Amino acid sequence: MTKREDRLKQLEQRKRYEPAEAEARVWGRWEEARAFHPEPEGDPAENFSIAVPPPNVTGELHIGHALNASIQDVCARVARMRGRNTKWIYGTDHAGIATQVKVEQQLVDEGTSREEIGREAFAERVWQWREQYGSRITEQFRRLGASLDIEDERFTMDEQYAKAVAHVFVALYEKGLVYRDNYMVNWDPGTRSAISDLEVEQRRVEDTLYSIDYPLESGAGSVTVATVRPETMLADTAIAVNPDDERYTRLVGEAATLPLVGRRLPIIADPHVDPEFGTGALKITPGHDPNDFEIGRRHGLEEVNVIGEDGLMSAAAGERFAGMSAEDARREVVAALREGDSVSGTRPYEHDVPHSHRSGRRIEPLISLQWFCDVGRLAGPAIDAVRDGTVRFHPERPWTGVYLDWMENIRPWCISRQLWWGHQLPVWYRGEERYVGVDPPEGEGWERDPDVLDTWFSSGLWPFATLGWPERTDQLRAFYPTDVLSTARDIIYLWVARMIMFGIEFTGSVPFSDVNIHSVIQAPDGRRMSKSLGTGIDPIQEIDEHGADALRFGLLAMSSTQDVRFSAQRVQQGRDLANKLWNASRLVLLGVDPEATADPAAAETVEDRWIVSRLERLTESTSGLLEGFELSRATLELYDSFWSELCDWYLELAKPRLYSGDNAAVSAVLLHALERSLALLHPAMPFVTEEIWSYLPGERGLLALASWPEADRGRIDDDAEGRVGRLIEAVTELRRYRDEVGAKASVPIPVRVEAHGYEELDGQLARLARLELAADGGDPVAEVRVPGGAVSILPSEAFDPEEARQRIAARRAKLEGEIERLERKLANERFTQRAPAEVVQAERDKLAEYRAALDAARA
RNA sequence: GGGCGGUUAGCUCAGCUGGUAGAGCGCCUGCCUUACAAGCAGGAGGUCGCUGGUUCGAGCCCAGCACCGCCCACCA
């Protein structure tokens, strides 16, 4: 037995596609060939590169990662097949807060804490954690078939990467774009760190709104203010009213006395105050409220801090309250005010309150000494790049607008974090001296700033820092700028915008030209998919059950431009398609002439020309859809064409010739159709297509490295498409007739074809519709309209004539209804006069067709 | 408070520049037809959220309303 015969025997025995077994083997072949590891040759214009959004090192692949990986893999595989030197940049993110929290939890479980073991030991623990779990996500990407350059893995805390981060910080500092300032920040009591505006989320909260009377200094009564946070009154430094509020005009310039504290509070006028709210008088607490902070700076007010970074009341709160938690202080302050009879009212009050996205704790606005990045000055070129199309969002609407709106109103970014895991600031202090530099300062006595950078600061450098920037490496020269970035919408501001800003600022070019924003996949019941809710779906489990190709197909098919619910049926559809591909391939490969090779030019019949033509159209359309990132449409169209056209029609049409002695031509066409289908489906379903590819005759390399088909318009054949199209319609009509009149499946019906256009196809018509062609045979008992005429049904025992009569009556009724509708439409002068001539003509043609059909149905 | 998106067959979703609605799954009927029962053939099922408007003609355009969801926002 030759090797080839052995392979075919194997194929014959494998009646089902078993993904688990095939996938491991196929991955091995790719890896052995180092198919996804490019050499840094050529230039970015001819090469293709795409940087994966780096997952958290300690994380696991979730369904969103799986979708995004499928999308990026389609892009990478198509580019690779097009012969472009393709690099899909791989790596993970140190994910400051998220990782630190996990490791801290581990320490707590061991009965210790990060404070106890110290900063250095803590960092070591995190690195250990990474060693332990860092490879898990890589393995998961493998299972999915993602053609990442896994050999060349990066990590945002790598030494080289850290150097890039420090370099950027220092450069921005030297330009004055990074600075240290005492400013109001979002303090997260949970992580005990400042966080940026983007890490804050609003939550609906039930509070109590207290009305408090502040006596006027003049002794002439009091001013009543409203607050949900009475404990902050201890830090009040003014009372503000609206300048147009006539009730208070007289009081502006006077002062009130702060109860419990005795501080003198000037009464000031500021347009921020809404006269409609409460009494129209607002207590101003510049130290603990972002609005009041702004008002305070406008009016040069004193900034008092009564709540510390530990969440406890500070000494400035006074002896009575110092050391209490803010919550305790609230109760005590209210009690004290009540003693003084200063509380004039309370009412329940529901409003939005900022919370930490990370810890879930209520944000404590504080004035704190932090580092900021003046992104406003980096935004200009990043806005222009999107405006002029250098960077394009897909879909363009609404994301271009979303991006631009945010960028145009961008505010300073607080970049320092009071954490231990992350890029420590390259800043040192010695007394009043400050040193900022990539390398540590010379000399004794320098102390390094303990803060680390916001994780998104380092992520913002991802597309170029992964390639070795700021060194001018071969990788950078070959693959930067990258081509595509794909992500969900939730990190457009956090990540995408910052990459564009940093990319332009530091490399002089945008980091990518196309940004694909994909769906967010929700749980099947419409809730958010999340581990804590128990609504998550594990992609690896899906792969175990249905295969990677099935999951990939399902995800690509279900995603679109809007959020979608996870659809198990789509995954199943993918599994079915993989199996269908497998079995259709068995039919072809086991039946084909052993000497044959794929050749569309071998087409000898109209149906051969038809499938060749259809495949060219499919090729053209698939390429177009993929270029426009319409992956869902592309995937579903491929499914439909392969299943309905190639399998349901062409394979059935080809069978008689395939099984005849003279099957050389049909073999060549079948192999062509199979090769073309495998190539087009490979980016979406790489495993099964690669597996089948290995069974094709002849010496051939990997499908992953084969060339992407280019549509040949010269092979598009309108005549063949028209004729086979009519054949399909006729067969369907006749099958429906058979079914309706209850003809037994196994008994052919005698007929006489009285239609033109079936010259080379009447044999196929008879076979597929199970007819017996007769030249004569007496008077027909019925007629079935088919394109180009009718098929007369001759008397036989194949069905019940009464059934047939009823069917004809029903058909006549339907046709009469249609005719009436069209007649009415065409009698309407406003339609015939105003509608375009071709539309009117089309309606007339349709009417004529229906009338002819009705006429024929009289038989 | 501002903005964006959704509402189409029992379920999940398509529907490009307006010309009498599509897919998968599910359902019904008939088939183990030698690639595939994870299959084949046929079928039923929709007043396209509501109300107006523009148009010869609206799922598609305009206005308003209802419900659902998301994003942004410094009214205590």
CSV table of C-alpha atoms in Angstrom, one decimal, chain A residues 525-745:
chain,number,residue,atom,x,y,z
A,525,ASP,CA,-29.9,36.1,29.2
A,526,GLY,CA,-28.6,39.6,28.4
A,527,ARG,CA,-26.7,40.2,31.6
A,528,ARG,CA,-23.1,41.1,31.6
A,529,MET,CA,-20.8,38.1,31.4
A,530,SER,CA,-18.8,38.0,34.6
A,531,LYS,CA,-17.2,35.5,36.8
A,532,SER,CA,-18.7,37.0,40.0
A,533,LEU,CA,-22.2,36.8,38.6
A,534,GLY,CA,-21.6,33.3,37.4
A,535,THR,CA,-22.6,34.3,33.9
A,536,GLY,CA,-19.2,33.7,32.3
A,537,ILE,CA,-18.7,31.2,29.5
A,538,ASP,CA,-15.3,29.6,29.4
A,539,PRO,CA,-13.9,29.5,25.9
A,540,ILE,CA,-11.7,26.6,26.7
A,541,GLN,CA,-14.6,24.5,27.8
A,542,GLU,CA,-16.4,25.4,24.5
A,543,ILE,CA,-13.3,24.3,22.6
A,544,ASP,CA,-13.2,21.1,24.5
A,545,GLU,CA,-16.8,20.4,23.7
A,546,HIS,CA,-17.1,21.7,20.1
A,547,GLY,CA,-13.7,22.4,18.8
A,548,ALA,CA,-11.7,25.6,18.3
A,549,ASP,CA,-13.0,26.1,14.8
A,550,ALA,CA,-16.6,25.8,16.0
A,551,LEU,CA,-16.1,28.4,18.7
A,552,ARG,CA,-14.3,30.8,16.4
A,553,PHE,CA,-16.9,30.5,13.7
A,554,GLY,CA,-19.6,31.0,16.3
A,555,LEU,CA,-18.0,34.1,17.8
A,556,LEU,CA,-17.3,35.6,14.4
A,557,ALA,CA,-20.8,34.9,13.2
A,558,MET,CA,-22.6,36.2,16.3
A,559,SER,CA,-20.6,39.4,16.6
A,560,SER,CA,-21.5,42.5,14.7
A,561,THR,CA,-21.4,46.1,15.4
A,562,GLN,CA,-23.7,46.0,18.4
A,563,ASP,CA,-23.6,44.0,21.6
A,564,VAL,CA,-24.9,40.5,21.3
A,565,ARG,CA,-26.0,37.7,23.5
A,566,PHE,CA,-23.9,34.6,23.4
A,567,SER,CA,-25.4,32.1,21.0
A,568,ALA,CA,-24.7,28.5,21.6
A,569,GLN,CA,-26.4,27.7,18.3
A,570,ARG,CA,-23.9,29.7,16.4
A,571,VAL,CA,-21.1,27.7,17.9
A,572,GLN,CA,-23.0,24.5,17.0
A,573,GLN,CA,-23.4,25.9,13.5
A,574,GLY,CA,-19.6,26.2,13.4
A,575,ARG,CA,-19.2,22.6,14.6
A,576,ASP,CA,-21.6,21.4,11.9
A,577,LEU,CA,-19.8,23.4,9.3
A,578,ALA,CA,-16.5,21.8,10.3
A,579,ASN,CA,-18.0,18.4,10.0
A,580,LYS,CA,-19.6,19.3,6.7
A,581,LEU,CA,-16.3,20.5,5.3
A,582,TRP,CA,-14.8,17.2,6.4
A,583,ASN,CA,-17.4,15.1,4.8
A,584,ALA,CA,-17.6,17.0,1.6
A,585,SER,CA,-13.9,16.7,1.3
A,586,ARG,CA,-14.1,13.0,1.8
A,587,LEU,CA,-16.6,12.8,-1.1
A,588,VAL,CA,-14.3,14.7,-3.3
A,589,LEU,CA,-11.0,13.1,-2.3
A,590,LEU,CA,-12.2,9.6,-2.2
A,591,GLY,CA,-14.0,9.9,-5.5
A,592,VAL,CA,-11.6,11.9,-7.6
A,593,ASP,CA,-9.4,10.7,-10.4
A,594,PRO,CA,-6.0,9.9,-8.7
A,595,GLU,CA,-4.2,11.7,-11.5
A,596,ALA,CA,-6.3,14.9,-11.3
A,597,THR,CA,-5.1,18.3,-10.0
A,598,ALA,CA,-7.2,21.3,-9.3
A,599,ASP,CA,-7.9,23.3,-12.5
A,600,PRO,CA,-10.9,25.6,-13.0
A,601,ALA,CA,-10.1,25.7,-16.7
A,602,ALA,CA,-11.0,22.0,-16.9
A,603,ALA,CA,-14.7,23.0,-16.6
A,604,GLU,CA,-16.5,21.2,-19.3
A,605,THR,CA,-20.2,21.4,-18.5
A,606,VAL,CA,-22.5,24.3,-17.7
A,607,GLU,CA,-22.6,23.3,-14.0
A,608,ASP,CA,-18.8,23.2,-13.9
A,609,ARG,CA,-18.7,26.7,-15.3
A,610,TRP,CA,-21.4,27.7,-12.8
A,611,ILE,CA,-19.5,26.6,-9.7
A,612,VAL,CA,-16.3,28.1,-10.9
A,613,SER,CA,-18.1,31.4,-11.5
A,614,ARG,CA,-19.8,31.3,-8.2
A,615,LEU,CA,-16.5,30.8,-6.4
A,616,GLU,CA,-15.0,33.8,-8.1
A,617,ARG,CA,-17.8,35.9,-6.9
A,618,LEU,CA,-17.5,34.5,-3.4
A,619,THR,CA,-13.8,35.2,-3.5
A,620,GLU,CA,-14.3,38.8,-4.4
A,621,SER,CA,-17.0,39.3,-1.9
A,622,THR,CA,-15.1,37.6,0.9
A,623,SER,CA,-12.0,39.8,0.3
A,624,GLY,CA,-14.1,42.9,0.3
A,625,LEU,CA,-15.9,42.1,3.5
A,626,LEU,CA,-12.8,41.2,5.3
A,627,GLU,CA,-11.1,44.4,4.3
A,628,GLY,CA,-14.0,46.3,5.7
A,629,PHE,CA,-13.9,44.3,8.9
A,630,GLU,CA,-17.3,42.9,8.3
A,631,LEU,CA,-16.3,39.5,9.6
A,632,SER,CA,-19.7,38.3,10.6
A,633,ARG,CA,-21.1,38.9,7.1
A,634,ALA,CA,-18.0,37.3,5.6
A,635,THR,CA,-18.3,34.2,7.8
A,636,LEU,CA,-22.0,33.7,7.3
A,637,GLU,CA,-21.7,34.2,3.6
A,638,LEU,CA,-18.9,31.6,3.4
A,639,TYR,CA,-21.1,29.2,5.3
A,640,ASP,CA,-24.0,29.8,3.1
A,641,SER,CA,-22.1,29.4,-0.2
A,642,PHE,CA,-20.2,26.4,0.9
A,643,TRP,CA,-23.2,24.6,2.3
A,644,SER,CA,-26.0,25.6,-0.1
A,645,GLU,CA,-24.2,26.1,-3.4
A,646,LEU,CA,-21.2,23.8,-3.3
A,647,CYS,CA,-22.6,20.9,-1.2
A,648,ASP,CA,-26.3,21.0,-1.8
A,649,TRP,CA,-26.1,21.7,-5.6
A,650,TYR,CA,-22.7,21.3,-7.2
A,651,LEU,CA,-21.6,18.1,-5.4
A,652,GLU,CA,-25.0,16.6,-6.3
A,653,LEU,CA,-24.7,17.7,-9.9
A,654,ALA,CA,-21.2,16.3,-10.1
A,655,LYS,CA,-21.8,12.9,-8.7
A,656,PRO,CA,-22.9,11.1,-11.8
A,657,ARG,CA,-19.8,12.2,-13.7
A,658,LEU,CA,-17.6,11.7,-10.7
A,659,TYR,CA,-18.7,8.0,-10.4
A,660,SER,CA,-18.5,7.4,-14.2
A,661,GLY,CA,-15.4,6.1,-16.0
A,662,ASP,CA,-14.7,9.6,-17.4
A,663,ASN,CA,-14.1,11.8,-14.4
A,664,ALA,CA,-10.9,13.6,-15.2
A,665,ALA,CA,-12.5,17.0,-15.9
A,666,VAL,CA,-15.0,16.9,-13.0
A,667,SER,CA,-12.2,15.9,-10.7
A,668,ALA,CA,-10.2,18.9,-11.6
A,669,VAL,CA,-13.1,21.2,-11.0
A,670,LEU,CA,-14.0,19.5,-7.7
A,671,LEU,CA,-10.5,19.8,-6.4
A,672,HIS,CA,-10.4,23.4,-7.5
A,673,ALA,CA,-13.7,24.1,-5.6
A,674,LEU,CA,-12.4,22.3,-2.6
A,675,GLU,CA,-9.1,24.1,-2.5
A,676,ARG,CA,-10.7,27.5,-3.0
A,677,SER,CA,-13.2,26.8,-0.2
A,678,LEU,CA,-10.5,25.7,2.2
A,679,ALA,CA,-8.4,28.7,1.5
A,680,LEU,CA,-11.3,31.1,2.0
A,681,LEU,CA,-12.4,29.5,5.2
A,682,HIS,CA,-9.0,29.0,6.6
A,683,PRO,CA,-8.7,32.4,8.4
A,684,ALA,CA,-11.9,31.7,10.3
A,685,MET,CA,-11.5,27.9,10.8
A,686,PRO,CA,-7.8,27.2,10.6
A,687,PHE,CA,-7.7,23.8,12.1
A,688,VAL,CA,-10.2,21.8,10.1
A,689,THR,CA,-9.1,23.4,6.8
A,690,GLU,CA,-5.4,22.8,7.5
A,691,GLU,CA,-6.2,19.2,8.4
A,692,ILE,CA,-8.1,18.6,5.2
A,693,TRP,CA,-5.5,20.4,3.2
A,694,SER,CA,-3.0,17.7,4.3
A,695,TYR,CA,-5.1,15.1,2.5
A,696,LEU,CA,-5.2,16.9,-0.9
A,697,PRO,CA,-3.1,15.2,-3.6
A,698,GLY,CA,0.3,16.4,-4.5
A,699,GLU,CA,3.2,17.8,-2.5
A,700,ARG,CA,2.0,20.9,-0.8
A,701,GLY,CA,3.0,23.0,2.2
A,702,LEU,CA,0.9,24.4,5.0
A,703,LEU,CA,-2.4,26.0,4.1
A,704,ALA,CA,-1.5,28.7,6.7
A,705,LEU,CA,1.3,29.7,4.3
A,706,ALA,CA,-0.5,29.0,1.0
A,707,SER,CA,-1.6,32.0,-1.0
A,708,TRP,CA,-4.9,33.8,-0.6
A,709,PRO,CA,-7.1,33.4,-3.7
A,710,GLU,CA,-7.5,36.5,-5.9
A,711,ALA,CA,-10.8,36.7,-7.7
A,712,ASP,CA,-10.5,36.2,-11.5
A,713,ARG,CA,-13.4,38.1,-13.0
A,714,GLY,CA,-12.6,36.5,-16.3
A,715,ARG,CA,-14.1,33.3,-15.0
A,716,ILE,CA,-17.4,34.8,-14.1
A,717,ASP,CA,-20.0,33.3,-16.4
A,718,ASP,CA,-23.4,35.0,-16.4
A,719,ASP,CA,-24.8,32.5,-18.8
A,720,ALA,CA,-23.9,29.5,-16.7
A,721,GLU,CA,-25.2,31.3,-13.5
A,722,GLY,CA,-28.4,32.0,-15.2
A,723,ARG,CA,-29.0,28.5,-16.5
A,724,VAL,CA,-28.1,26.7,-13.3
A,725,GLY,CA,-30.0,29.3,-11.4
A,726,ARG,CA,-33.1,28.4,-13.4
A,727,LEU,CA,-32.4,24.7,-13.0
A,728,ILE,CA,-32.3,25.1,-9.2
A,729,GLU,CA,-35.5,27.0,-9.3
A,730,ALA,CA,-37.2,24.3,-11.4
A,731,VAL,CA,-35.9,21.4,-9.3
A,732,THR,CA,-37.2,23.1,-6.2
A,733,GLU,CA,-40.6,23.8,-7.8
A,734,LEU,CA,-40.9,20.2,-8.9
A,735,ARG,CA,-39.8,18.8,-5.5
A,736,ARG,CA,-42.4,21.0,-3.8
A,737,TYR,CA,-45.0,19.7,-6.2
A,738,ARG,CA,-44.0,16.1,-5.4
A,739,ASP,CA,-44.1,16.8,-1.7
A,740,GLU,CA,-47.5,18.5,-1.9
A,741,VAL,CA,-49.2,15.8,-3.9
A,742,GLY,CA,-47.8,13.2,-1.7
A,743,ALA,CA,-45.7,11.4,-4.3
A,744,LYS,CA,-43.7,8.6,-2.8
A,745,ALA,CA,-40.0,9.5,-2.5
